[in-house]
Every structure is written in C-alpha cells, then in structure tokens.
GROMACS .gro file of C-alpha atoms in nm:
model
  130
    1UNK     CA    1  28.366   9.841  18.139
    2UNK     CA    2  28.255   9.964  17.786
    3UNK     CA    3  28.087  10.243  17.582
    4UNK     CA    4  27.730  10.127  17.482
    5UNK     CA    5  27.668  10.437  17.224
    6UNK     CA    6  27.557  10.765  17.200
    7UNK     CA    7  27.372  10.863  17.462
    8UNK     CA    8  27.305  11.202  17.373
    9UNK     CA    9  27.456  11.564  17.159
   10UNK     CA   10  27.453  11.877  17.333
   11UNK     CA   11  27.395  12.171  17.153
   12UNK     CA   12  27.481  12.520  17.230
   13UNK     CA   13  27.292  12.824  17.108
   14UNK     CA   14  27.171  13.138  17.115
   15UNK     CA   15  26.809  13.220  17.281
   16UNK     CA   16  26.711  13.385  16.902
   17UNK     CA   17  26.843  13.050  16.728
   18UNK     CA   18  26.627  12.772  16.976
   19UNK     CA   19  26.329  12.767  16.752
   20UNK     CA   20  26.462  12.749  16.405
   21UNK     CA   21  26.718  12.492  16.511
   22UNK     CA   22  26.440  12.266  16.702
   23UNK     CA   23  26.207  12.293  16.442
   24UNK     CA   24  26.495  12.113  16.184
   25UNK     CA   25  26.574  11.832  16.394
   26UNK     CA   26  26.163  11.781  16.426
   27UNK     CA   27  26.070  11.864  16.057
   28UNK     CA   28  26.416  11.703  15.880
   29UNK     CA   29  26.524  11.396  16.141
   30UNK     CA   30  26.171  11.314  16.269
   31UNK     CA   31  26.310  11.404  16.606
   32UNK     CA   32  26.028  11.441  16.866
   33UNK     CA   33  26.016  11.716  17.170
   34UNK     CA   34  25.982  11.555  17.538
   35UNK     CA   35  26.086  11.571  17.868
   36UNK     CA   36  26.327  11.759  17.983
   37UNK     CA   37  26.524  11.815  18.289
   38UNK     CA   38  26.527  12.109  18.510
   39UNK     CA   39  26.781  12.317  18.446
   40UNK     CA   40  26.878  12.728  18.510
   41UNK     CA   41  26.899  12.810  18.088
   42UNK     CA   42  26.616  12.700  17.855
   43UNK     CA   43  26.635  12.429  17.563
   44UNK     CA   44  26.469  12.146  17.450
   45UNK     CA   45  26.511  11.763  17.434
   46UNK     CA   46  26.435  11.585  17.114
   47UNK     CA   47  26.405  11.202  17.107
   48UNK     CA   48  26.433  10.929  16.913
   49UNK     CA   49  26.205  10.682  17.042
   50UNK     CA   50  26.240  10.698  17.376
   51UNK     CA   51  26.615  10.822  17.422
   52UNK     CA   52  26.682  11.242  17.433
   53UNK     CA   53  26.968  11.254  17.167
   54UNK     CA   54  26.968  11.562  17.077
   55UNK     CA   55  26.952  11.856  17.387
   56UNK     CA   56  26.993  12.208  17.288
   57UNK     CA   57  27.129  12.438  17.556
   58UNK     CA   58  27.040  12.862  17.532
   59UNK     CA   59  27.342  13.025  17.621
   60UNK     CA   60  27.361  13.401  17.620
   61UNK     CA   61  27.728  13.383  17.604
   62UNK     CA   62  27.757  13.151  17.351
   63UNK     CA   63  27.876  13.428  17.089
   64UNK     CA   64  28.145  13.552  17.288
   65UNK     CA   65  28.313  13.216  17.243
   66UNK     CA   66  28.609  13.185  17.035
   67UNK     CA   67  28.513  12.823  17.005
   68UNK     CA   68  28.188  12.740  16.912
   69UNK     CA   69  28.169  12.445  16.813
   70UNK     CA   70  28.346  12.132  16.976
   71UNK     CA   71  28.299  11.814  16.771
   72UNK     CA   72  28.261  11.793  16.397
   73UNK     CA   73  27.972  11.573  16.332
   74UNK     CA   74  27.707  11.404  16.472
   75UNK     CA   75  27.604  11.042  16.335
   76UNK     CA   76  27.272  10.856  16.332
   77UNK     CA   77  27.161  10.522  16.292
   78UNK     CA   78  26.845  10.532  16.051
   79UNK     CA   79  26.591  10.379  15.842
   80UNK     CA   80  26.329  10.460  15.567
   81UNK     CA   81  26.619  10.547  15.294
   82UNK     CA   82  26.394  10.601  15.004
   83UNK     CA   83  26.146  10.766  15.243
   84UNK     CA   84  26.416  11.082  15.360
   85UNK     CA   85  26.495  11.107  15.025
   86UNK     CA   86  26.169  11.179  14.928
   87UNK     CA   87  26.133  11.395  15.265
   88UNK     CA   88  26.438  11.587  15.165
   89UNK     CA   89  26.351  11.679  14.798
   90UNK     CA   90  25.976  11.830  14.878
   91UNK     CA   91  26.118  12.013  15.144
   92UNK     CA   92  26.404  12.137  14.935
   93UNK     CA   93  26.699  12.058  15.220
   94UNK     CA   94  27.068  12.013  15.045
   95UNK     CA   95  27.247  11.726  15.133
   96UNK     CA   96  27.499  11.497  14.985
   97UNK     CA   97  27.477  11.138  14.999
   98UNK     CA   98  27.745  10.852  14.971
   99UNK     CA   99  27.720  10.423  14.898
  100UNK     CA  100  28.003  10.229  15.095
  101UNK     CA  101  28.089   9.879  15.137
  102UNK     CA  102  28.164   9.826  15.551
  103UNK     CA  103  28.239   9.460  15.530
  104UNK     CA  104  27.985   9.232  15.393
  105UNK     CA  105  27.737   9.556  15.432
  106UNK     CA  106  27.633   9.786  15.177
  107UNK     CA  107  27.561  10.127  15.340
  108UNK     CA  108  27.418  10.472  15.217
  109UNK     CA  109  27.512  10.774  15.385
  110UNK     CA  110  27.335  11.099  15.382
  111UNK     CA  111  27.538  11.455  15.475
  112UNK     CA  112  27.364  11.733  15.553
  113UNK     CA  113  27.406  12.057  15.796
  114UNK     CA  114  27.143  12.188  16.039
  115UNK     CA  115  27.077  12.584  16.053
  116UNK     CA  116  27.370  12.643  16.314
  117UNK     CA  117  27.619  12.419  16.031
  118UNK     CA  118  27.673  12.108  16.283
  119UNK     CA  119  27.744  11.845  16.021
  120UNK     CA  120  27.441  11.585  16.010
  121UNK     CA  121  27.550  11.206  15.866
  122UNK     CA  122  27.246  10.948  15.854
  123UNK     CA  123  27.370  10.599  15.827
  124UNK     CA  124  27.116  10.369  15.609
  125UNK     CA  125  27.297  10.008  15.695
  126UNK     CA  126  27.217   9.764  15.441
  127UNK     CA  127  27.012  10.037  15.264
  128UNK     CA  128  27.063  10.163  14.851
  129UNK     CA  129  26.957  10.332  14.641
  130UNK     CA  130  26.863  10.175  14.315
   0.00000   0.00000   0.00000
C-alpha cells in the first residue's frame, strides 16, 4: 500500500468568486478547464495534462464557516522556470521566489497566492536562475 501523489485540491468558494479564481489558475498556472463530474453545486476542473488537480467547489455557505480554509498550501511540480518568470512580470502577479539545495538537486521555488489567498509554491527541480 502507498501514496502515489497528489491526486487532486479541492477548493471551496463562493458562486461570485468561481470566475476570478478559475481564470488565475488558467491565466497564471497554465491550468486548462475539462471535464467534470456531475455534481448538485457548480465548479470547474482544471488540469494539468490530463489529471483534474485543481476542482473548485461553489458553496453558498461557504462564508458562514468559521474555518475556511483547511490546508496551508498547495505544491506543484513544474517546468519552464525562466518562462513563468517572464509570465509573471508582464502580467504584474507578486510572488516570492527561493534557490535550495535538496540533496544533489538544485531547486527554485516560486510563492505566490491566488485571489482567495491559498498559498501557491511551484517547484522548478534542477531549475535556476542565473
């Protein structure tokens, strides 16, 4: 029995925030709208290649929670370093970014938040910035 990875991040919203918070994971993460399942409250899917990471969930009682949010961050494996970094600065999106050694691995990391303030970390493995 083991974990194989992250199969997917459920997030909860509000019907007025679906759109803008859809349209960051599409614009920012290159994050791409698909099928989705039947279910009783709208959303979306958004996939990486062909897996649905990402699934955002319309809840009309979501504000009434004293909890919001459940997890802290959510982490994905990327590519194309030089090529978000160039994504992020024309479209003006604030992040932070850090260079660790894992290892024998160099690795960048980018931090950024999305519009609802779930924590964002993009993992460039063997990826720097020179």
């Amino acid at each position: 029995m083991a974990v194989a990875g992250i199969n997917h991040i459920n997030i909860e919203i509000s019907a007025e925030q679906l759109l803008k918070v859809k349209a960051f994971y599409e614009d920012v993460l290159g994050l791409k709208p698909g099928f989705r399942a039947l279910s009783k409250r709208d959303g979306a899917w958004l996939y990486a290649g062909d897996t649905p990471v990402i699934h955002l969930s319309v809840s009309e009682d979501w504000m009434n929670k004293t909890d919001k949010i459940h997890f802290n961050h959510v982490a994905f494996a990327c590519t194309g370093l030089a090529e978000f970094m160039v994504d992020f600065s024309k479209k003006n999106i604030p992040h932070t970014l850090e260079q660790r050694s894992l290892a024998d691995r160099e690795m960048t990391q980018i931090f950024l938040n999305d519009p609802v303030g779930i924590k964002i970390e993009l993992n460039f493995a063997g990826e720097t910035l020179s």
